[in-house]
Structures are given as C-alpha cells and as structure tokens.
PDB file of C-alpha atoms in Angstrom:
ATOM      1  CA  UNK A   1      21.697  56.593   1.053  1.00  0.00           C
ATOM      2  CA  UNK A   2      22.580  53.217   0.059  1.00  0.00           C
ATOM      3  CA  UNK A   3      20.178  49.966   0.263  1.00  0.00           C
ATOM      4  CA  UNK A   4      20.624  47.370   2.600  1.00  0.00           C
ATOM      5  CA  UNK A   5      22.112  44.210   0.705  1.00  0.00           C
ATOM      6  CA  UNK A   6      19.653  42.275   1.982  1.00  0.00           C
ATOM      7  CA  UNK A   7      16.889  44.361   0.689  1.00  0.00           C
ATOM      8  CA  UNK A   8      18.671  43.742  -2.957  1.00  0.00           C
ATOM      9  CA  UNK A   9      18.943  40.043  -2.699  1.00  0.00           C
ATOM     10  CA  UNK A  10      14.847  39.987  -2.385  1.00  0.00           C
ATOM     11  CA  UNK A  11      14.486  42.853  -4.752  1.00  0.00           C
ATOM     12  CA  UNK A  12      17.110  40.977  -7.451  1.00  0.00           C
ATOM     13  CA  UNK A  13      14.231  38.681  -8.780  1.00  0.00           C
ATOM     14  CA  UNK A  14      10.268  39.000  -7.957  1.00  0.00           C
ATOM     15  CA  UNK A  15       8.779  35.843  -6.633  1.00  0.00           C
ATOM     16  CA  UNK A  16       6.234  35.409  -9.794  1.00  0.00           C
ATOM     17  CA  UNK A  17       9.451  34.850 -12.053  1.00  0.00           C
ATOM     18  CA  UNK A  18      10.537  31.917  -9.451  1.00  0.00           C
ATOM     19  CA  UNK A  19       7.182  29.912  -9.367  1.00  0.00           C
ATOM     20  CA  UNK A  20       5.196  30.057 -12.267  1.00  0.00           C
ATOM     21  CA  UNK A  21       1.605  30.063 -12.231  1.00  0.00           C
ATOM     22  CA  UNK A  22      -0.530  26.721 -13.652  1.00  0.00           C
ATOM     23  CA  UNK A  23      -2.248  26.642 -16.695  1.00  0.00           C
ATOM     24  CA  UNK A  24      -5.887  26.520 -17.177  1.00  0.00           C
ATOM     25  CA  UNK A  25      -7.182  23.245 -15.676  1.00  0.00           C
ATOM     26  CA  UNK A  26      -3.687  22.206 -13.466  1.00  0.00           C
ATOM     27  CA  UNK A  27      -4.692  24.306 -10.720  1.00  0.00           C
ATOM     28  CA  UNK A  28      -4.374  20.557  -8.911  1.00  0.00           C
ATOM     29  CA  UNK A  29      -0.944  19.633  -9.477  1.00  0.00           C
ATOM     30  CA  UNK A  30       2.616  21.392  -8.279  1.00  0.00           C
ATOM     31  CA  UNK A  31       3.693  24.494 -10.095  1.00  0.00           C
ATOM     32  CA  UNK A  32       7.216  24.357  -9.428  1.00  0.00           C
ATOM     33  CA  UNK A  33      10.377  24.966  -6.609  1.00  0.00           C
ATOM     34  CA  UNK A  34      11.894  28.498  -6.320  1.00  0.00           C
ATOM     35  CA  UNK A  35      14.648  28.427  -8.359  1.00  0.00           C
ATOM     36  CA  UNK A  36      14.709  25.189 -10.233  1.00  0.00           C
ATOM     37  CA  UNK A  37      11.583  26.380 -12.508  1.00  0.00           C
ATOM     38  CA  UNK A  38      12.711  30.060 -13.286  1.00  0.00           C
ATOM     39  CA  UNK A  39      13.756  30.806 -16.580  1.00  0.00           C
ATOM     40  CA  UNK A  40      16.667  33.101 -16.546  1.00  0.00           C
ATOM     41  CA  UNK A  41      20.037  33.847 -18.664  1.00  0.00           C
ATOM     42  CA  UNK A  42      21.717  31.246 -16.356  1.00  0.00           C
ATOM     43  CA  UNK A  43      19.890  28.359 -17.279  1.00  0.00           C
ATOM     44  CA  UNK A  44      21.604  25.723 -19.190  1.00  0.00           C
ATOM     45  CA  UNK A  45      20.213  22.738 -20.997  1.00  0.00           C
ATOM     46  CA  UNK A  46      20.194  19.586 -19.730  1.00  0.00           C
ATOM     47  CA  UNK A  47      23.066  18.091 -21.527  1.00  0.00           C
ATOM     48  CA  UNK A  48      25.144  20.859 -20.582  1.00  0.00           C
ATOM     49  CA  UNK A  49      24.267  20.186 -16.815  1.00  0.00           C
ATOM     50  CA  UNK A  50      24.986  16.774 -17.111  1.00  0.00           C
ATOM     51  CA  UNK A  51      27.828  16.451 -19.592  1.00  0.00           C
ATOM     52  CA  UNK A  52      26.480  14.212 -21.970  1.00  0.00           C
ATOM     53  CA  UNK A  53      25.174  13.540 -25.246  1.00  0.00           C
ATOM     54  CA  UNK A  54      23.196  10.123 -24.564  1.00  0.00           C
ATOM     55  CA  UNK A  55      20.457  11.157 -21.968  1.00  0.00           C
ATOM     56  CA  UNK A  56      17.953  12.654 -23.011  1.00  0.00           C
ATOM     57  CA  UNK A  57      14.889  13.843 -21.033  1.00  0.00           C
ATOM     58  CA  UNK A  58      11.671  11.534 -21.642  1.00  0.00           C
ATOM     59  CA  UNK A  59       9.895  14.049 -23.535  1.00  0.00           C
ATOM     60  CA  UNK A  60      12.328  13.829 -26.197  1.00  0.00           C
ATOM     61  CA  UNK A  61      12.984  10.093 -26.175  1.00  0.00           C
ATOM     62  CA  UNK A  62       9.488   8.888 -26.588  1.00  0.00           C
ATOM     63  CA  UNK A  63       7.469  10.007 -29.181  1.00  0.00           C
ATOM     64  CA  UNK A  64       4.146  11.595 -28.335  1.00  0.00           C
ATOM     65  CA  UNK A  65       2.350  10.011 -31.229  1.00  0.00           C
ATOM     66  CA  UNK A  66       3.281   7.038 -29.998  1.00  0.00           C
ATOM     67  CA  UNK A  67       2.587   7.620 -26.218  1.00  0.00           C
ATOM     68  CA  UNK A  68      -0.871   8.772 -27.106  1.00  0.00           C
ATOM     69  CA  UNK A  69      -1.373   5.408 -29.473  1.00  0.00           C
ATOM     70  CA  UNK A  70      -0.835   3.474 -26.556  1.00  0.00           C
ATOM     71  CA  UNK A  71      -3.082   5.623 -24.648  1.00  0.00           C
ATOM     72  CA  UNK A  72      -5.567   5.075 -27.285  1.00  0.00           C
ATOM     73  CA  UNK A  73      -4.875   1.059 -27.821  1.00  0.00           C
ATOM     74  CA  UNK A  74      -5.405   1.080 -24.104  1.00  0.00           C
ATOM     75  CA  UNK A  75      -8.673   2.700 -23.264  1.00  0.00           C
ATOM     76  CA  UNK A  76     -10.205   0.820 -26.163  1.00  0.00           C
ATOM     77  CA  UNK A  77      -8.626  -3.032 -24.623  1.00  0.00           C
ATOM     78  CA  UNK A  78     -10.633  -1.853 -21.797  1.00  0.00           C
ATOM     79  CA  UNK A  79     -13.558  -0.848 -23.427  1.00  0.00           C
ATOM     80  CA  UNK A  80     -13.588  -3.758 -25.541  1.00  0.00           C
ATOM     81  CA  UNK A  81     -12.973  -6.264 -21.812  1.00  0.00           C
ATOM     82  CA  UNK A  82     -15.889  -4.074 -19.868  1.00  0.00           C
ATOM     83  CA  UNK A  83     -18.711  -4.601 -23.023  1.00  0.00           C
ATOM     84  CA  UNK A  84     -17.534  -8.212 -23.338  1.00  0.00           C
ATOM     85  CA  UNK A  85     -17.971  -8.919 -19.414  1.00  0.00           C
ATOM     86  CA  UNK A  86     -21.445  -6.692 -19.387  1.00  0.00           C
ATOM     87  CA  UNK A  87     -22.503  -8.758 -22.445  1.00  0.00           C
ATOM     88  CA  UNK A  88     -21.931 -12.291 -20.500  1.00  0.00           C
ATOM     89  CA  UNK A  89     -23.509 -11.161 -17.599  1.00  0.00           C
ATOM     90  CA  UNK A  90     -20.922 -10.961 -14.927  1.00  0.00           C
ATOM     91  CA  UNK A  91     -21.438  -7.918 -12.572  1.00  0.00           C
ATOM     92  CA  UNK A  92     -18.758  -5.326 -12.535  1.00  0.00           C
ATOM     93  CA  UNK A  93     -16.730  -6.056  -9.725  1.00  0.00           C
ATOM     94  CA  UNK A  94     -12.888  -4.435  -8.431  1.00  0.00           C
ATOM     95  CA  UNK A  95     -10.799  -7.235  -9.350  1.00  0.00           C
ATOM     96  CA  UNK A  96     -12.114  -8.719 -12.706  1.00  0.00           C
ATOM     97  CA  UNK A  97     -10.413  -8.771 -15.592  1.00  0.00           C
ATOM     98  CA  UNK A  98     -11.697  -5.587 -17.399  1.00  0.00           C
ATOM     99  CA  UNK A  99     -11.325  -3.395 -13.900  1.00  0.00           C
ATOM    100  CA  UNK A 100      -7.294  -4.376 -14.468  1.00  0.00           C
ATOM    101  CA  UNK A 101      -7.407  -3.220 -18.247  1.00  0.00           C
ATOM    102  CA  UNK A 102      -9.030   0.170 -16.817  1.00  0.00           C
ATOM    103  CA  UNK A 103      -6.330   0.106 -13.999  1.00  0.00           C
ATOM    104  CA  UNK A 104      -3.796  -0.443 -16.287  1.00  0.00           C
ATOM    105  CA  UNK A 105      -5.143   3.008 -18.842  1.00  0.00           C
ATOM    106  CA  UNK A 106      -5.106   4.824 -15.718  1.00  0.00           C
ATOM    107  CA  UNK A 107      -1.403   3.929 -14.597  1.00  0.00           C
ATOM    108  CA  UNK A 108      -0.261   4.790 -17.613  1.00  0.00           C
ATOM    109  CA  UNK A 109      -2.531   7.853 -18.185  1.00  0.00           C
ATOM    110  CA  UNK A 110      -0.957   9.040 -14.773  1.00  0.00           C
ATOM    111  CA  UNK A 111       2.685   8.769 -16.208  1.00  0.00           C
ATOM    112  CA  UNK A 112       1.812  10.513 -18.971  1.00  0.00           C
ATOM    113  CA  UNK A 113       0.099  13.082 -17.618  1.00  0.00           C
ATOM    114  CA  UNK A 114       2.916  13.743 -15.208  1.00  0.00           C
ATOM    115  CA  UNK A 115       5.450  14.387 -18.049  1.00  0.00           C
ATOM    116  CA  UNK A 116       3.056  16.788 -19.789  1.00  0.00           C
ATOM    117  CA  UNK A 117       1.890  18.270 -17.167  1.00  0.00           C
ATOM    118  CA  UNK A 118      -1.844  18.265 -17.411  1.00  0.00           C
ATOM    119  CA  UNK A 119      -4.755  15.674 -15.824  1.00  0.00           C
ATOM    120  CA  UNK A 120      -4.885  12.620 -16.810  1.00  0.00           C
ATOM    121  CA  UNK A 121      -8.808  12.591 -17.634  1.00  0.00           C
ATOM    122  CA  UNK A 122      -7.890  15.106 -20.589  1.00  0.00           C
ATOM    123  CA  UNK A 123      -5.420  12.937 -21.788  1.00  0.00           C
ATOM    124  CA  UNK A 124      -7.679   9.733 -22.248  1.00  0.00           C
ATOM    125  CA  UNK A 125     -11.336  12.085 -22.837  1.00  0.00           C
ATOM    126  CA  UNK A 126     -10.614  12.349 -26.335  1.00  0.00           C
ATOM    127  CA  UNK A 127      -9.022   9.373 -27.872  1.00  0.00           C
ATOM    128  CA  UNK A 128     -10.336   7.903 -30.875  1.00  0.00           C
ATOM    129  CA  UNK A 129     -11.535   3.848 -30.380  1.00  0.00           C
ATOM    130  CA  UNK A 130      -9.341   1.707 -32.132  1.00  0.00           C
ATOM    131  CA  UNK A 131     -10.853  -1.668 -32.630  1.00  0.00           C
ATOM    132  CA  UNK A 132      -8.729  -4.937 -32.533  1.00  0.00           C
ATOM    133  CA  UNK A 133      -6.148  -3.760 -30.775  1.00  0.00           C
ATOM    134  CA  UNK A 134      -3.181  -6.666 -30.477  1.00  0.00           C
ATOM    135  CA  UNK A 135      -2.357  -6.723 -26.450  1.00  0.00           C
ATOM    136  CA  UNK A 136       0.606  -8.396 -26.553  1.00  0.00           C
ATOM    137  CA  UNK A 137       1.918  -5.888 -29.334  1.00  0.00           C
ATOM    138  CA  UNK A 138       0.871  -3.129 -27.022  1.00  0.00           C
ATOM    139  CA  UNK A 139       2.451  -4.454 -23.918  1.00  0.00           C
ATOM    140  CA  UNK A 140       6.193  -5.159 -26.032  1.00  0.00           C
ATOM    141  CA  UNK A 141       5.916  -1.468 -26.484  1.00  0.00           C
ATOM    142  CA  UNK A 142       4.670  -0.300 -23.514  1.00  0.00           C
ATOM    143  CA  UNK A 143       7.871  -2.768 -22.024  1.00  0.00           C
ATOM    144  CA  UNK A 144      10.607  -1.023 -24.681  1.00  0.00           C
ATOM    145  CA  UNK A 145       8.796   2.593 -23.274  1.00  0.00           C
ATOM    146  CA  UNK A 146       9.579   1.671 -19.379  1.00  0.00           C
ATOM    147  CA  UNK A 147      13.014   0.380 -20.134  1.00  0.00           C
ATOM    148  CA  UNK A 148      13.738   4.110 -22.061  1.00  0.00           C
ATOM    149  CA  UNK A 149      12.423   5.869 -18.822  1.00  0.00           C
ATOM    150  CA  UNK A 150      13.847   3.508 -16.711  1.00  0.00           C
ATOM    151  CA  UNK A 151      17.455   4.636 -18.178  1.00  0.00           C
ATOM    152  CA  UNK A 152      16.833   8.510 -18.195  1.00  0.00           C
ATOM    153  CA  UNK A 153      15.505   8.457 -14.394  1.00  0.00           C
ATOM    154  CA  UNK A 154      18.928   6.483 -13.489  1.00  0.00           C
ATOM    155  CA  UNK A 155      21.307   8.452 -15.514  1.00  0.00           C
ATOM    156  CA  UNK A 156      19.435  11.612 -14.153  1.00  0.00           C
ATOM    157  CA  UNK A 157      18.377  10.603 -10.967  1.00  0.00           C
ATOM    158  CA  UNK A 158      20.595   8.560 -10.596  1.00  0.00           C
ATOM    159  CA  UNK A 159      17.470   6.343  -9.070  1.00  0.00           C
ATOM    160  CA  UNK A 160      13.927   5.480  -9.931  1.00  0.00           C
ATOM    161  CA  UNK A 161      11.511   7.751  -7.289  1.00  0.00           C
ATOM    162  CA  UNK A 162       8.876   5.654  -6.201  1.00  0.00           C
ATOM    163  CA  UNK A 163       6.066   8.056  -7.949  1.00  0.00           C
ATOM    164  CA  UNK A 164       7.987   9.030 -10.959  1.00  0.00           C
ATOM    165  CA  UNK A 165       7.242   8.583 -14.776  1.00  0.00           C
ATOM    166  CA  UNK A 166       8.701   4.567 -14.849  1.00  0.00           C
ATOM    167  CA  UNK A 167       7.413   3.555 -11.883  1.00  0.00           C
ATOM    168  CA  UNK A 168       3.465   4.928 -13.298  1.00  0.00           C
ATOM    169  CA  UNK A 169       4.752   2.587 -16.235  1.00  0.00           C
ATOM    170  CA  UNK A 170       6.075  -0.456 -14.309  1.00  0.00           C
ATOM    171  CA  UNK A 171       2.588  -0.487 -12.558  1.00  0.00           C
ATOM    172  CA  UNK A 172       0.580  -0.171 -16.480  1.00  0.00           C
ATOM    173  CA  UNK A 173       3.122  -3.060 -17.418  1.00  0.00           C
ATOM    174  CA  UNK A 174       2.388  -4.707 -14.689  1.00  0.00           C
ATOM    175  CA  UNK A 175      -1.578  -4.624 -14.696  1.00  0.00           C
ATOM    176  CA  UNK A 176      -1.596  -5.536 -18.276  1.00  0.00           C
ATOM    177  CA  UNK A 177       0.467  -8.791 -17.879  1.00  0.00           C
ATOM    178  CA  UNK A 178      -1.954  -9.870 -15.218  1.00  0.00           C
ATOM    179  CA  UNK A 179      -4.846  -8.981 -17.397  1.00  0.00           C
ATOM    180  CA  UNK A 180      -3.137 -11.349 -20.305  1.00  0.00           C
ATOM    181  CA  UNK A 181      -2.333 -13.983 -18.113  1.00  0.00           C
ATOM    182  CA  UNK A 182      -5.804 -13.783 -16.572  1.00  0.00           C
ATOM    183  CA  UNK A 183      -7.706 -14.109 -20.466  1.00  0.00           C
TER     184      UNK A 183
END
C-alpha cells in the first residue's frame, strides 16, 4: 500500500531541522522562519544567491575586534560622563548628558547584539574600561560602520528595515552627536 503524497511532503523533513532551537540565554529573541534557517544540501551562500562578489553580509564586513572596541570605548564615555555628573552634584536625570552616552552604548549594544545573536547585557557585562577614550574618533568610526551596513541592507534588502542592524546604528550615531554637541 502506497503513502499518501501528502503524508510524504510532512514526513520529507522533521520540523526540529526547520526551526532551530536557541542557545543558552536567547530563549528571548526569534529562533528562526521554517525554511529560511534550515541547513540542508540546497543551501547556497549568499553570493551565490545574489550574484555578486561586492556584498558581503555585516558579519564579515566589520570586524568584531573592532565592533567590540567601540562597545568598549562606549560604555567607558559613559562611565566616565555619569562619575563626572555624580561628582558635580547634578542628580541623575533622563535627558542629561551622561543618560545620552548610556543611550547611545545601548543603541549600539542592540545592533550588535542582533547580528550575533545573543543579549545585549552580555555583550557590554564584560568589557574592559578604557580610559581617555577620544569621542570624536569613536563617532568617525562608528559613522564609517553605519555607512558599511547601510550598503549591505540596500544591496540585500534592497531597503533599510526600520529595526535592523543600521538603523540600531543611525540611532548610537545619532545619540552620540547630541551628547558632543551638548559638552
């Protein structure tokens, strides 16, 4: 007796091999579509799918030494704003200058955290403090970083998604050049 064809459609590939499960500690964030996140034979690589050499995804573009320097040079700018505002005085309050550094670390802690997949509190838990950090050097690069994402989410995308990795790094840019301009 021969199977039903649907029957071997659903039996052709068990649903654990089209989602996969998270990793310790991303139990919060999406674990993937049916289909697009399955690893099989038929899976090409992403310059196949797109047919050319000069995108790349962001991963590969933008060095991870360097995303988690700015990471670093970030949460210690903030540090450095929130010990000099406690040490004059001034309350803590939402819109002062050292709550926009902190904005800023988390913007582009979110970003991050997005491309590697993890939470963006165990990205910035363990950085080392890096004293005199130069802001303006760190916003140039963090400006030369959005401009490289800003080109792989057009040429694959073919548009920038409103939450997506540039637009988490258009809003650290964005926060940091208020917090200069405010200084």
């Amino acid at each position: 007796m021969a199977s039903s064809p649907i029957k071997r459609i659903f039996d052709a590939r068990p649903m654990d091999e089209c989602v996969p499960l998270p990793n310790k500690g991303q139990q919060n964030l999406r674990s993937g579509i049916p289909g697009v996140a399955a690893t099989t034979e038929e899976s090409k690589p992403l310059d196949e799918i797109l047919n050319t050499d000069e995108v790349q995804i962001p991963s590969e573009r933008i060095n991870k030494e360097q995303e988690n320097l700015n990471l670093a040079e970030l949460k210690s700018f903030s540090q450095d704003l929130v010990r000099q505002k406690s040490k004059e005085g001034d309350p803590p309050h939402h819109k002062s200058v050292a709550a926009s550094a902190e904005s800023a670390l988390f913007k582009y802690a979110t970003a991050i955290a997005q491309e590697r997949l993890v939470n963006p509190p165990d990205l910035t838990r363990d950085l080392p403090y890096i004293p005199n950090v130069d802001p303006h050097r760190l916003l140039a690069r963090l400006k030369e970083e959005l401009k490289q994402r800003q080109i792989v989410e057009m040429k694959t995308l073919e548009k920038q998604p409103p939450s997506g990795i540039a637009s988490h790094v258009q809003s650290a840019v964005n926060k940091l050049e208020q917090v200069l301009h405010d200084l």
